[in-house]
PDB file of C-alpha atoms in Angstrom:
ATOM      1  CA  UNK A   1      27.963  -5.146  74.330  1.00  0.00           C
ATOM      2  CA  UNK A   2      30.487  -8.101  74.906  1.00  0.00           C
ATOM      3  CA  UNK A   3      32.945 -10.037  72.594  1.00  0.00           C
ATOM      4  CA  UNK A   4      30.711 -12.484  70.960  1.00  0.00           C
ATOM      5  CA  UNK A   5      32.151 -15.479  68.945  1.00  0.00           C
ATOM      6  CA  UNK A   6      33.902 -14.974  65.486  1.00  0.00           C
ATOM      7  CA  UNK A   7      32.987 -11.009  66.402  1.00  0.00           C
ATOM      8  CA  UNK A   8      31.044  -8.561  67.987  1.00  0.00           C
ATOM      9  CA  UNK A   9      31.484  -4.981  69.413  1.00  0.00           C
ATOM     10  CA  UNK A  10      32.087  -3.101  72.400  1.00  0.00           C
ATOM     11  CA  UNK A  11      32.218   0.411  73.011  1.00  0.00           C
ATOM     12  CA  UNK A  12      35.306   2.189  74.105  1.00  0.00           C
ATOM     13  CA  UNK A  13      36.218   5.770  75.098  1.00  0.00           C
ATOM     14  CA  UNK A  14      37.077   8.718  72.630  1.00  0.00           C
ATOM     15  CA  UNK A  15      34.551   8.340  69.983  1.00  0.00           C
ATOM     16  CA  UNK A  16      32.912  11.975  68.871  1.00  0.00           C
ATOM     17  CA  UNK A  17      29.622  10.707  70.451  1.00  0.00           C
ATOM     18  CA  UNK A  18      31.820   8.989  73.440  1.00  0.00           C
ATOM     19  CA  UNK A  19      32.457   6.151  72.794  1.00  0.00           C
ATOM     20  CA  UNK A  20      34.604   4.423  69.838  1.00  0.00           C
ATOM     21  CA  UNK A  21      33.348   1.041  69.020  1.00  0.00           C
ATOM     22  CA  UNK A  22      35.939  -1.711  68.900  1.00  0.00           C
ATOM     23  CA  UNK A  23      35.413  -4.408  66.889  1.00  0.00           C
ATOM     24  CA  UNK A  24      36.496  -7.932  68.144  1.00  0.00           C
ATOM     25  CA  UNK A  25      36.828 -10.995  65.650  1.00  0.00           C
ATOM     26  CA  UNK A  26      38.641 -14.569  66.439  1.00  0.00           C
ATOM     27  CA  UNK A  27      41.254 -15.524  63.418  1.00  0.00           C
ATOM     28  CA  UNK A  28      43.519 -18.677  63.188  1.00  0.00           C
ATOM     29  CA  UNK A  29      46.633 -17.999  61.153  1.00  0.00           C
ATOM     30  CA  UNK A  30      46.783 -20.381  58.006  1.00  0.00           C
ATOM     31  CA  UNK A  31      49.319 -21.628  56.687  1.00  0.00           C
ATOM     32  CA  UNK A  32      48.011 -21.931  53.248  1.00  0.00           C
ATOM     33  CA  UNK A  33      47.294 -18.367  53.621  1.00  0.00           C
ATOM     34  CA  UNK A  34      50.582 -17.257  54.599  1.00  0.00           C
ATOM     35  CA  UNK A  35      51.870 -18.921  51.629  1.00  0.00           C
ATOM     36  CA  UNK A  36      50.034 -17.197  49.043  1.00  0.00           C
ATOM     37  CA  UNK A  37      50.537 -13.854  51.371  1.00  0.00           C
ATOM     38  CA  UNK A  38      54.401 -14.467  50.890  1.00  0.00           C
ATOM     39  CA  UNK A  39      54.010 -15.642  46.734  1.00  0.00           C
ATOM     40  CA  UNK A  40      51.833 -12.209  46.531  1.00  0.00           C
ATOM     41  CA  UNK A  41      55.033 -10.417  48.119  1.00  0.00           C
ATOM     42  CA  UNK A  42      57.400 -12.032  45.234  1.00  0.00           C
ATOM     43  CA  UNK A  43      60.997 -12.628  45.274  1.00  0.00           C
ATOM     44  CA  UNK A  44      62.297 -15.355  47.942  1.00  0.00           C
ATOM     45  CA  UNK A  45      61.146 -15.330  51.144  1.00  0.00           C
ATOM     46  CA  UNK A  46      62.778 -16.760  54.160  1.00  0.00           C
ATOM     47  CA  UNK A  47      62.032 -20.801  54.139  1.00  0.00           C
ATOM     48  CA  UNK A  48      60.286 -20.110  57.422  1.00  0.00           C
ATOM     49  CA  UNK A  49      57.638 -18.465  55.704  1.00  0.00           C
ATOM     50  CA  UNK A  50      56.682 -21.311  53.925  1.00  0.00           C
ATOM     51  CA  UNK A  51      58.738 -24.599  55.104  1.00  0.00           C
ATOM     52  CA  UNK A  52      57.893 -26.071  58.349  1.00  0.00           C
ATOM     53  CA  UNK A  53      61.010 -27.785  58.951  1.00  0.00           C
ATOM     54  CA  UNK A  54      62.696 -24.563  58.291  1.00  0.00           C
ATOM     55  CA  UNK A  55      60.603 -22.736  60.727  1.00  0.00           C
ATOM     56  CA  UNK A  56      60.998 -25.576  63.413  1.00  0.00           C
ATOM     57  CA  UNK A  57      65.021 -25.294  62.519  1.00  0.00           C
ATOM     58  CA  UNK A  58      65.079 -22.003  63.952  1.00  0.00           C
ATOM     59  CA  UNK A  59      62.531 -22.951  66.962  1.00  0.00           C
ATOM     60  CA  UNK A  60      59.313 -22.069  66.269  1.00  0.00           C
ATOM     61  CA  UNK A  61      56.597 -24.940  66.292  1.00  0.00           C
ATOM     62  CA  UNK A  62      55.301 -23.713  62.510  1.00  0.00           C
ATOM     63  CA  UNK A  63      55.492 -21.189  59.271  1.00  0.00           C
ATOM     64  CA  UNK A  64      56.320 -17.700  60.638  1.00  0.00           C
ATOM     65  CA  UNK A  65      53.712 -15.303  59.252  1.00  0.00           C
ATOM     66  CA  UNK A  66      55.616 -12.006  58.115  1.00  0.00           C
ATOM     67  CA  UNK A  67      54.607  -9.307  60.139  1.00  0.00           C
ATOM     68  CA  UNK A  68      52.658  -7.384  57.173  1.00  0.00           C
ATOM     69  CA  UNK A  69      50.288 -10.698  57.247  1.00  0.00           C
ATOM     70  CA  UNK A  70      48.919  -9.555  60.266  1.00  0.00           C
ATOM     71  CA  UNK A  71      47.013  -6.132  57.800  1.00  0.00           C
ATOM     72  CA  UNK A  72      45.240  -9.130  55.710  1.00  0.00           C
ATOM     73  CA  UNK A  73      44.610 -10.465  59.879  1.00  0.00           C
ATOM     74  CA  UNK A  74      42.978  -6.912  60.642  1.00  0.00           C
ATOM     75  CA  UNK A  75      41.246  -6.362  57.598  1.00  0.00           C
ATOM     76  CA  UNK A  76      37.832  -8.203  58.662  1.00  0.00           C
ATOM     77  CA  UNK A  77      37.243  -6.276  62.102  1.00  0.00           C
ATOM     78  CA  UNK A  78      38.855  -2.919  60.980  1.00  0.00           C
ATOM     79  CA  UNK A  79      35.754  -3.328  57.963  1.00  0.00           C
ATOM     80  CA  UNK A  80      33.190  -4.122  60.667  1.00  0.00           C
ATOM     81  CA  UNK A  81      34.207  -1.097  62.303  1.00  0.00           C
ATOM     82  CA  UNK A  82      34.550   1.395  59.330  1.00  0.00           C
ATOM     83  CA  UNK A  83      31.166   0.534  58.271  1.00  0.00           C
ATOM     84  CA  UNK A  84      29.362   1.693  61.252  1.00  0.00           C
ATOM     85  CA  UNK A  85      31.737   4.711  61.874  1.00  0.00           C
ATOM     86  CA  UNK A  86      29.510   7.791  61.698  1.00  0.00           C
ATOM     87  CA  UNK A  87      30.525   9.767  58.554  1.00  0.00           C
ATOM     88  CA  UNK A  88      33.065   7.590  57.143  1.00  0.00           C
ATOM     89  CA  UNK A  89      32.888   5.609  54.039  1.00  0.00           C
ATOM     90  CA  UNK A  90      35.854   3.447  52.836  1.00  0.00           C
ATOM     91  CA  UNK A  91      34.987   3.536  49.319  1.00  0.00           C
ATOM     92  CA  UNK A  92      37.448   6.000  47.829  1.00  0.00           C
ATOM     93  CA  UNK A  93      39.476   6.184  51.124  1.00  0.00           C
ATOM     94  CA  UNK A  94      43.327   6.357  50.673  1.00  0.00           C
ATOM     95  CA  UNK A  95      45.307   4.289  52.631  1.00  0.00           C
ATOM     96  CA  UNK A  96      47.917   6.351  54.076  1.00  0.00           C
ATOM     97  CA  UNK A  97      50.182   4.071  56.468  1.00  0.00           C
ATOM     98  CA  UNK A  98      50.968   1.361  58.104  1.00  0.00           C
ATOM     99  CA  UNK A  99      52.746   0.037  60.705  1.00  0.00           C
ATOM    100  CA  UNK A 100      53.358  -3.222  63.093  1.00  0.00           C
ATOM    101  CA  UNK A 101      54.667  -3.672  66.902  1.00  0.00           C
ATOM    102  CA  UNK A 102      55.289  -7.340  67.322  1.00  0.00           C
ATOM    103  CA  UNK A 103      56.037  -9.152  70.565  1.00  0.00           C
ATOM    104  CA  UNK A 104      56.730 -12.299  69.375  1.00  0.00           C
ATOM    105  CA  UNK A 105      56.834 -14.030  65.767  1.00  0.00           C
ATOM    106  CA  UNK A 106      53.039 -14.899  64.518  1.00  0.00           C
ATOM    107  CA  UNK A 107      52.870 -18.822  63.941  1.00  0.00           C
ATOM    108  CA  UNK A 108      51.029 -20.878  61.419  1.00  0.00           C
ATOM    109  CA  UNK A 109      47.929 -22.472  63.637  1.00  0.00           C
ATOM    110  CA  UNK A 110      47.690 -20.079  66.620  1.00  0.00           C
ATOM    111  CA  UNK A 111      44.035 -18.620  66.819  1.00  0.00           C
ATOM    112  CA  UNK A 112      44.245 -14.658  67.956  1.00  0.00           C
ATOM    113  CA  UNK A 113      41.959 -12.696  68.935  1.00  0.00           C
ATOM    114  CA  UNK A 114      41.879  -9.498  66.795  1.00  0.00           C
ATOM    115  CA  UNK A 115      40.357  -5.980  68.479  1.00  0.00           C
ATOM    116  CA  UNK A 116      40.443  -3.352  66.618  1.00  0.00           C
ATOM    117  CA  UNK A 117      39.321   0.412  67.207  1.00  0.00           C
ATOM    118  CA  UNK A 118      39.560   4.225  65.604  1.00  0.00           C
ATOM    119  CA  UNK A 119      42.462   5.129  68.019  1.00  0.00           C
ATOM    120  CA  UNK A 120      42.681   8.668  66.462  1.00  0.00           C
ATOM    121  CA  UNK A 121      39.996  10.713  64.168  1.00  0.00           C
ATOM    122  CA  UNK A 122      40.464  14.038  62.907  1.00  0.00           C
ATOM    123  CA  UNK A 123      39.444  16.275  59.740  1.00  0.00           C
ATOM    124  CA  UNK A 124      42.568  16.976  57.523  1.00  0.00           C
ATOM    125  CA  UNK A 125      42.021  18.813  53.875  1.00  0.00           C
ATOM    126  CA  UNK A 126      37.704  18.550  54.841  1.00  0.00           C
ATOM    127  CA  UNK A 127      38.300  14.732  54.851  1.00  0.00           C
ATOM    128  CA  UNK A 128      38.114  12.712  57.722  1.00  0.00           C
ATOM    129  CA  UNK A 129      41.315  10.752  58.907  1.00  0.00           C
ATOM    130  CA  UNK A 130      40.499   7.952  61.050  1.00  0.00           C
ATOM    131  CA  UNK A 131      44.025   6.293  62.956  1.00  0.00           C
ATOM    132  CA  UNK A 132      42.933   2.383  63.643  1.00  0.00           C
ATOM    133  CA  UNK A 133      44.305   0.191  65.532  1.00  0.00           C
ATOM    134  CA  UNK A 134      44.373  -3.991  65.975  1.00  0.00           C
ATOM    135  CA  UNK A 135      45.896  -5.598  69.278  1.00  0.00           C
ATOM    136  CA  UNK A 136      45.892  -9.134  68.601  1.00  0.00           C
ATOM    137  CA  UNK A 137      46.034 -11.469  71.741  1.00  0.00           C
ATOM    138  CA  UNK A 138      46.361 -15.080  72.500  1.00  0.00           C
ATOM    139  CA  UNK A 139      43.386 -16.864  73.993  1.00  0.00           C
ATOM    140  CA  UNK A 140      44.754 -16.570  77.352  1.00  0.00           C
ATOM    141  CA  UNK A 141      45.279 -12.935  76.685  1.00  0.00           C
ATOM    142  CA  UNK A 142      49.050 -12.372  75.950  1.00  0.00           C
ATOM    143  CA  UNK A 143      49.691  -9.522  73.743  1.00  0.00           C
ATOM    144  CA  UNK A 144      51.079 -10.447  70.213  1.00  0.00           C
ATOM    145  CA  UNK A 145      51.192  -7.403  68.101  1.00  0.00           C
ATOM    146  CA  UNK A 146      49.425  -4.393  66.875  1.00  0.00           C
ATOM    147  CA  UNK A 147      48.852  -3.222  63.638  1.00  0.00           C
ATOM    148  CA  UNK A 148      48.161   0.800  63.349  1.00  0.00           C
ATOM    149  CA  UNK A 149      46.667   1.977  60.229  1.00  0.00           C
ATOM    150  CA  UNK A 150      45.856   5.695  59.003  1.00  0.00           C
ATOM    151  CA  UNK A 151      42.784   6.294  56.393  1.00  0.00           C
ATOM    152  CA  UNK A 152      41.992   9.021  54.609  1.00  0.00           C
ATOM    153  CA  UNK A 153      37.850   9.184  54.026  1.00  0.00           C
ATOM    154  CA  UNK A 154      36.713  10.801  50.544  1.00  0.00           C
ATOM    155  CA  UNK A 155      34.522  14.061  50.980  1.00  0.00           C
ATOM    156  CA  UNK A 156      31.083  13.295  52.772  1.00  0.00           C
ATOM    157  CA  UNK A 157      29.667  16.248  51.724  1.00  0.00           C
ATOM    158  CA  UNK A 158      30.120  19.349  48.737  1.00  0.00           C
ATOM    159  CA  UNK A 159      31.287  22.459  49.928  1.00  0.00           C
ATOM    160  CA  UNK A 160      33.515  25.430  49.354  1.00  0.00           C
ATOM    161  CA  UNK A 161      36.316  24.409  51.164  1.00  0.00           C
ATOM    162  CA  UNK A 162      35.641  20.099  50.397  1.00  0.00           C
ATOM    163  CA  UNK A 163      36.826  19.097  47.164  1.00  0.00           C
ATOM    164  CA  UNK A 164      36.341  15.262  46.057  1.00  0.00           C
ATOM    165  CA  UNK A 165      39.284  13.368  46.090  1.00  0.00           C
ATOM    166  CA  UNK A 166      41.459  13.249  42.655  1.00  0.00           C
ATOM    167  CA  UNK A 167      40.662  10.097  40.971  1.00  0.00           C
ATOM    168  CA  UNK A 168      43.769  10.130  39.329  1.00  0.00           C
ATOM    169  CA  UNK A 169      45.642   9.368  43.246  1.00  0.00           C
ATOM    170  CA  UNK A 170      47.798  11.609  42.622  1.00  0.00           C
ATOM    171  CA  UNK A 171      46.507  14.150  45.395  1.00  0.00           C
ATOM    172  CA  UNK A 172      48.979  15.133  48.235  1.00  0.00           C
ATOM    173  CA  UNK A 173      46.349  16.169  51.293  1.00  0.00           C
TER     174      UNK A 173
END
């Protein structure tokens, strides 16, 4: 299947049936958005987070998004995709890291195209760890930045050597 608008899927290589889905979605950066993004952070940001003037000070033709926006950015396709990964349920996965290549600074008012896909899958502790990744790219196809994330999916099944996650969080798989 193609990129559709606002979303759609495509299949990839290296999925365990052969082929990962990726999971395609169109997002315009808000700056609304990237103001409550930066109040959620606390303390004082940068005035280029949240001043236009600021921002065009320094050269840029809006708000600069901080580069952790760009998880709230990958959240709706990287949920598209974990829901129809085989096996994998993200209720009572832990988050285990995250991490962000930019090219450029992320601007208030560009639209990006956001494709993400399981870039890395593998059982650790009878859980399933699932490495995702979001390339987001201009219209015209420019590369912006990535965001790589790492999940670790609760127990699918009972079993002598799978044991549910602890629901206190303090487990160290």
């Amino acid at each position: 299947m193609g990129e559709q608008p606002g979303g759609g899927v495509r299949p990839v290589g290296g999925s365990p049936g052969g082929g990962s889905p990726a999971v395609t979605r169109t997002c315009t950066v808000d700056r609304d958005r990237i103001a409550r993004f930066v109040r959620a952070l606390g303390g004082t940001p940068h005035p280029a987070h949240t001043d236009p003037a600021a921002a065009r000070a320094l050269g840029h033709p809006d708000v600069i998004a901080p580069p952790t926006y760009l998880a709230v950015l990958a959240a709706p396709a990287e949920d598209q995709l974990l829901a129809d990964w085989p096996g994998f349920t993200s209720e009572g996965a832990v988050h285990r890291a995250q991490s962000v290549r930019l090219a450029r600074p992320v601007h208030a008012g560009e639209t990006l195209r956001a494709t993400a896909r399981v870039a890395d899958h593998t059982d650790r502790a009878g859980r399933p760890q699932l490495t995702l990744e979001c390339a987001f790219h201009t219209p015209g196809g420019t590369w912006v930045a990535t965001t790589t994330s790492s999940l670790l999916g609760p127990v699918a099944t009972a079993g002598p050597d799978r044991r549910p996650l602890d629901p206190t969080g303090s487990e160290q798989p």
